[in-house]
CSV table of N, CA and C in Angstrom, one decimal:
chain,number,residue,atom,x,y,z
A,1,UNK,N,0.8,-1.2,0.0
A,1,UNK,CA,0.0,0.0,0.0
A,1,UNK,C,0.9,1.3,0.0
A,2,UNK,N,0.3,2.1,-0.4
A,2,UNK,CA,1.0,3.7,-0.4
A,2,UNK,C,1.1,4.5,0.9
A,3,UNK,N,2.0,4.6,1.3
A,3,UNK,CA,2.2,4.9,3.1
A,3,UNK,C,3.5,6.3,2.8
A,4,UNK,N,3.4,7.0,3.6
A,4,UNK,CA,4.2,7.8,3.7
A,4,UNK,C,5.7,7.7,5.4
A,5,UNK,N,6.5,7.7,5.1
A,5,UNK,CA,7.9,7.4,5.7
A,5,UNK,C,7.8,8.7,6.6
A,6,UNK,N,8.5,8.6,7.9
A,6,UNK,CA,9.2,9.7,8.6
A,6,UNK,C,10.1,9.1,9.5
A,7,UNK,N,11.1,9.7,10.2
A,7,UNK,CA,11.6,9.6,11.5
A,7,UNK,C,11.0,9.4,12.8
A,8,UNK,N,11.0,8.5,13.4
A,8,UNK,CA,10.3,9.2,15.0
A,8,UNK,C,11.2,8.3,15.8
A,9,UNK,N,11.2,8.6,16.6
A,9,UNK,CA,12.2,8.0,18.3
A,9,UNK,C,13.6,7.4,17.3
A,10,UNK,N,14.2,7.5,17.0
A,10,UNK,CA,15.4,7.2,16.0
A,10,UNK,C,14.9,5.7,14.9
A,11,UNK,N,13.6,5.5,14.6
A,11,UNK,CA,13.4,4.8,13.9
A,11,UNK,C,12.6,5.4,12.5
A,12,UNK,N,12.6,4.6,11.5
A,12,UNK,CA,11.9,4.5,10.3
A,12,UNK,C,10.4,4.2,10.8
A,13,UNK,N,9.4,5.2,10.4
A,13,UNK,CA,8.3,5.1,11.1
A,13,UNK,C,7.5,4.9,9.0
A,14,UNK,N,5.9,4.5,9.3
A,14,UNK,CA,5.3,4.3,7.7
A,14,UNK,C,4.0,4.8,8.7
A,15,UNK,N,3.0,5.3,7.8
A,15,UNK,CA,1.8,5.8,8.3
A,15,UNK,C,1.0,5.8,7.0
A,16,UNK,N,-0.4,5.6,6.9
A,16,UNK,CA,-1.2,5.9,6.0
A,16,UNK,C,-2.0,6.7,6.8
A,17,UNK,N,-2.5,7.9,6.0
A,17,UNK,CA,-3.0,9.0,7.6
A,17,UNK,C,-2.0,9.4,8.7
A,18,UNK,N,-2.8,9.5,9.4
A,18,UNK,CA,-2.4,10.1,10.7
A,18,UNK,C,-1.6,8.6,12.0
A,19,UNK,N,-2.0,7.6,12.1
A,19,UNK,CA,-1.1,7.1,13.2
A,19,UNK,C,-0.6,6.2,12.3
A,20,UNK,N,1.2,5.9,13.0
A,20,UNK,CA,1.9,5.0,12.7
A,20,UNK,C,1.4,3.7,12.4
A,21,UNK,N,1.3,2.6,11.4
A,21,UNK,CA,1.0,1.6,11.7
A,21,UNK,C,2.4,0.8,11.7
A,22,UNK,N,3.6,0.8,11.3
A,22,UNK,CA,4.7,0.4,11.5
A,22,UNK,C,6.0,0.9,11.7
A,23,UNK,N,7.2,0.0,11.7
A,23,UNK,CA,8.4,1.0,12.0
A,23,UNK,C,9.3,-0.1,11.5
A,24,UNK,N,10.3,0.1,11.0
A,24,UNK,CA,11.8,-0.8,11.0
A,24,UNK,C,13.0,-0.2,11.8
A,25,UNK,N,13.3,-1.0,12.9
A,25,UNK,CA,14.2,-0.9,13.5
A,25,UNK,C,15.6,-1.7,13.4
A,26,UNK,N,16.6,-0.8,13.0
A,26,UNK,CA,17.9,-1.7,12.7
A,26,UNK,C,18.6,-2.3,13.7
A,27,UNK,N,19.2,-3.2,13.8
A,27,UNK,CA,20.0,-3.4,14.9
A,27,UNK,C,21.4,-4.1,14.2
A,28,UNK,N,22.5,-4.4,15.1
A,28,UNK,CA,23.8,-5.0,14.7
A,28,UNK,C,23.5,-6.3,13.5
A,29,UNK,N,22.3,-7.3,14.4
A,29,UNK,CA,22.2,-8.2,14.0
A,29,UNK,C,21.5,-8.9,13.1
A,30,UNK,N,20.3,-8.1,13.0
A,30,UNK,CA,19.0,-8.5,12.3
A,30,UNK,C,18.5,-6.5,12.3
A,31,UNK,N,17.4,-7.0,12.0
A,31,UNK,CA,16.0,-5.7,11.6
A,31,UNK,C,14.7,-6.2,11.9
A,32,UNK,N,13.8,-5.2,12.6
A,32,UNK,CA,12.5,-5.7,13.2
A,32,UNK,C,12.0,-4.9,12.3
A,33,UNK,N,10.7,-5.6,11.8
A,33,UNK,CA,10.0,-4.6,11.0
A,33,UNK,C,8.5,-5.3,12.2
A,34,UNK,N,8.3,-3.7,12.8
A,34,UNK,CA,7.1,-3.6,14.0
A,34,UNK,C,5.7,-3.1,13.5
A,35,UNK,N,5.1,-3.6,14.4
A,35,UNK,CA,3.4,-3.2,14.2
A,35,UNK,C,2.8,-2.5,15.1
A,36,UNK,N,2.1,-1.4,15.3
A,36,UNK,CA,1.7,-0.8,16.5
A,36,UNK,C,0.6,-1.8,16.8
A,37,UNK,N,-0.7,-2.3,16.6
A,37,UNK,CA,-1.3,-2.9,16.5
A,37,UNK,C,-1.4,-4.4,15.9
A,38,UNK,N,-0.4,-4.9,16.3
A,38,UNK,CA,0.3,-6.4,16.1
A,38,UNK,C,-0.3,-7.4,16.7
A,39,UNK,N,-1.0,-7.1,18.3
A,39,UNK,CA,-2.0,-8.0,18.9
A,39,UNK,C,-3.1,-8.3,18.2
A,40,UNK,N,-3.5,-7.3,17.3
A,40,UNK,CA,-4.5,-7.6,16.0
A,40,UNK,C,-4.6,-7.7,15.1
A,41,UNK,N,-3.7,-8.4,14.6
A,41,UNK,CA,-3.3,-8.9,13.8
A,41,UNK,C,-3.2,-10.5,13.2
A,42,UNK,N,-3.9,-11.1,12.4
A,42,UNK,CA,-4.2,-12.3,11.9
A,42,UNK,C,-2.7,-13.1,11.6
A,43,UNK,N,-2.1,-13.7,12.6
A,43,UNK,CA,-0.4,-14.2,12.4
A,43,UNK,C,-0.7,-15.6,11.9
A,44,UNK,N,-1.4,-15.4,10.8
A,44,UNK,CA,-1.0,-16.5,9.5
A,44,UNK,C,-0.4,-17.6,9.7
A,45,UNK,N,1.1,-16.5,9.4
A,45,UNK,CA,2.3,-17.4,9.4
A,45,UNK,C,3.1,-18.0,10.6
A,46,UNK,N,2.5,-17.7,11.7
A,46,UNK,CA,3.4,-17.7,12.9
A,46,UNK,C,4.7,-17.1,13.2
A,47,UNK,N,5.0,-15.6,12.7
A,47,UNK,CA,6.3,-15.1,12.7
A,47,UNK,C,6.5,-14.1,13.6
A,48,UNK,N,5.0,-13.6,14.4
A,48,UNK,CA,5.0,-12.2,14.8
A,48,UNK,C,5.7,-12.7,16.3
A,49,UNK,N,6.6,-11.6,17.1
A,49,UNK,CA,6.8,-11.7,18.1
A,49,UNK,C,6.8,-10.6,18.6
A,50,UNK,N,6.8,-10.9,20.2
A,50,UNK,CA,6.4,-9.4,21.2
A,50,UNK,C,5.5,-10.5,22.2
A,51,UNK,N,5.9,-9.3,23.2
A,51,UNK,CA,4.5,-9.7,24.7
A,51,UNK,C,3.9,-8.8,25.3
A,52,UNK,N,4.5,-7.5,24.5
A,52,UNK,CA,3.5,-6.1,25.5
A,52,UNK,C,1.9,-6.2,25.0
A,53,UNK,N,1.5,-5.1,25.2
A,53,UNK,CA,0.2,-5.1,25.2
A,53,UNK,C,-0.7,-4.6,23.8
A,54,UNK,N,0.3,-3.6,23.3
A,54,UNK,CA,-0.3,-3.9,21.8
A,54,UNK,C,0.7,-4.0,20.5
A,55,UNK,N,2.2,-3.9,20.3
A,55,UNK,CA,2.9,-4.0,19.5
A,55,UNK,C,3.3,-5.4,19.1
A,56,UNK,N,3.9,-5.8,17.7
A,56,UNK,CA,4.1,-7.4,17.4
A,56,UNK,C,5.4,-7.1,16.4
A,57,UNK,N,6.0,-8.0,16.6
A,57,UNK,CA,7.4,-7.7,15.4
A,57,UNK,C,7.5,-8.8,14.6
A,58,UNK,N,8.5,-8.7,13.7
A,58,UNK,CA,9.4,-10.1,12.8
A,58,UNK,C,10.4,-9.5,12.9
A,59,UNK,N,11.2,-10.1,13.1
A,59,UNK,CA,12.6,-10.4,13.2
A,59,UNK,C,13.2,-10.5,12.0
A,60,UNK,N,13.9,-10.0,11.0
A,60,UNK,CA,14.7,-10.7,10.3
A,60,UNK,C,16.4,-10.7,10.1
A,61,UNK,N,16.7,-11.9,10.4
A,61,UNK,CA,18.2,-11.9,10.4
A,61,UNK,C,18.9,-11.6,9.4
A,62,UNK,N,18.6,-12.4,8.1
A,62,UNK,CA,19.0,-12.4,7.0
A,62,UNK,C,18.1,-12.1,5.7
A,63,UNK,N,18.8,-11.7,4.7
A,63,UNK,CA,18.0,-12.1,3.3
A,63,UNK,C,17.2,-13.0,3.3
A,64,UNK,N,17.7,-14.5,3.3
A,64,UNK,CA,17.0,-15.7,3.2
A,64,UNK,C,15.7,-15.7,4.3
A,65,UNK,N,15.9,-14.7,4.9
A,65,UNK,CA,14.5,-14.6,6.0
A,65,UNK,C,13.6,-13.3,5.1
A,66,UNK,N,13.6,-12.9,4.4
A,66,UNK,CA,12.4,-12.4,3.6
A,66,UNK,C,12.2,-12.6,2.4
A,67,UNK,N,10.4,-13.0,2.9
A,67,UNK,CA,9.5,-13.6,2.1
A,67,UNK,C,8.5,-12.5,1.8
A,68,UNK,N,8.0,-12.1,0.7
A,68,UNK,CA,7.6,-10.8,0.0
A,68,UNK,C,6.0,-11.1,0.3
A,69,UNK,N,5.5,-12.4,0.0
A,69,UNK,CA,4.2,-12.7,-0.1
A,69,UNK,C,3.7,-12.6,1.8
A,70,UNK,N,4.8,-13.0,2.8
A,70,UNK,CA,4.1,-13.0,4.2
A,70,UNK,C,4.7,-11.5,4.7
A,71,UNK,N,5.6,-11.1,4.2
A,71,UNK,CA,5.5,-9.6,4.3
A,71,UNK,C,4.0,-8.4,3.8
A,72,UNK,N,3.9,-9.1,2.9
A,72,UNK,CA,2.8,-8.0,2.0
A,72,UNK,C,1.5,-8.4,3.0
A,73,UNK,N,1.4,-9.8,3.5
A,73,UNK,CA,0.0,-10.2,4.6
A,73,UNK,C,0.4,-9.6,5.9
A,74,UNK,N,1.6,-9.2,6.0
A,74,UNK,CA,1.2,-8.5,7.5
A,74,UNK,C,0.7,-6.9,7.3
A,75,UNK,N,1.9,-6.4,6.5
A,75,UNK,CA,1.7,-4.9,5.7
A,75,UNK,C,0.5,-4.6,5.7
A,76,UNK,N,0.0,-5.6,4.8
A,76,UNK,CA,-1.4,-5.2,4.2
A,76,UNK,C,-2.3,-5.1,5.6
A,77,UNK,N,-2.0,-6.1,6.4
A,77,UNK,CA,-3.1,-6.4,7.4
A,77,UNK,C,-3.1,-5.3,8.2
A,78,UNK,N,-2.2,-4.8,8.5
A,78,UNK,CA,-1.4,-3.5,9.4
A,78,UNK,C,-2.6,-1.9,9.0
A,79,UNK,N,-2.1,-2.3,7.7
A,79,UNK,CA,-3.1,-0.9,7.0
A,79,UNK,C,-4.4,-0.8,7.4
A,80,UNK,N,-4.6,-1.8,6.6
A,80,UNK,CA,-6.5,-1.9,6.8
A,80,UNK,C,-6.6,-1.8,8.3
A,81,UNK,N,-6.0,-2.7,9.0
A,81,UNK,CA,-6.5,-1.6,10.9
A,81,UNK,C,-6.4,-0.5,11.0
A,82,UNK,N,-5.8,-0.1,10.7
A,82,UNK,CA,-5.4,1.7,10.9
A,82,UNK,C,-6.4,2.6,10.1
A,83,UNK,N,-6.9,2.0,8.8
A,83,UNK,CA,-8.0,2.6,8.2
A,83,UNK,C,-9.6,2.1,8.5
A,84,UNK,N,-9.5,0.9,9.3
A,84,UNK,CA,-10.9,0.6,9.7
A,84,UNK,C,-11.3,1.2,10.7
């Protein structure tokens, strides 16, 4: 979907409208691509992690850890909450 990028708390933030629905956070090791609303979210694939109270991540270490089609089902899923 068509999302517009900013900065916020030193991460890559995506928004459609007004609230964040995600962020990529880098780290040494891997990259978290996060969900504000991740506890509502349909985890399909079984990849989402977290235990707060409403954010959910994927983890990815490597290349070989992304997959375009279970990236686009969380993406997508992410949006449509934020605009429902």
């Amino acid at each position: 979907p068509s999302s517009e990028e900013a900065v916020s708390y030193a991460m890559i933030v995506f928004r459609v409208g007004k609230p964040t629905f995600g962020w990529i956070n880098p780290a040494p090791t891997s990259l978290t691509l996060g969900f504000r609303r991740g506890v509502d979210l349909d985890d399909k694939f079984g990849v989402l992690h977290g235990k707060g109270k409403h954010a959910r991540h994927i983890r990815i270490k490597s290349l070989a850890d992304v997959d375009t089609e279970i990236l686009r089902h969380y993406i997508t899923s992410a949006v449509a909450l934020d605009q429902g």
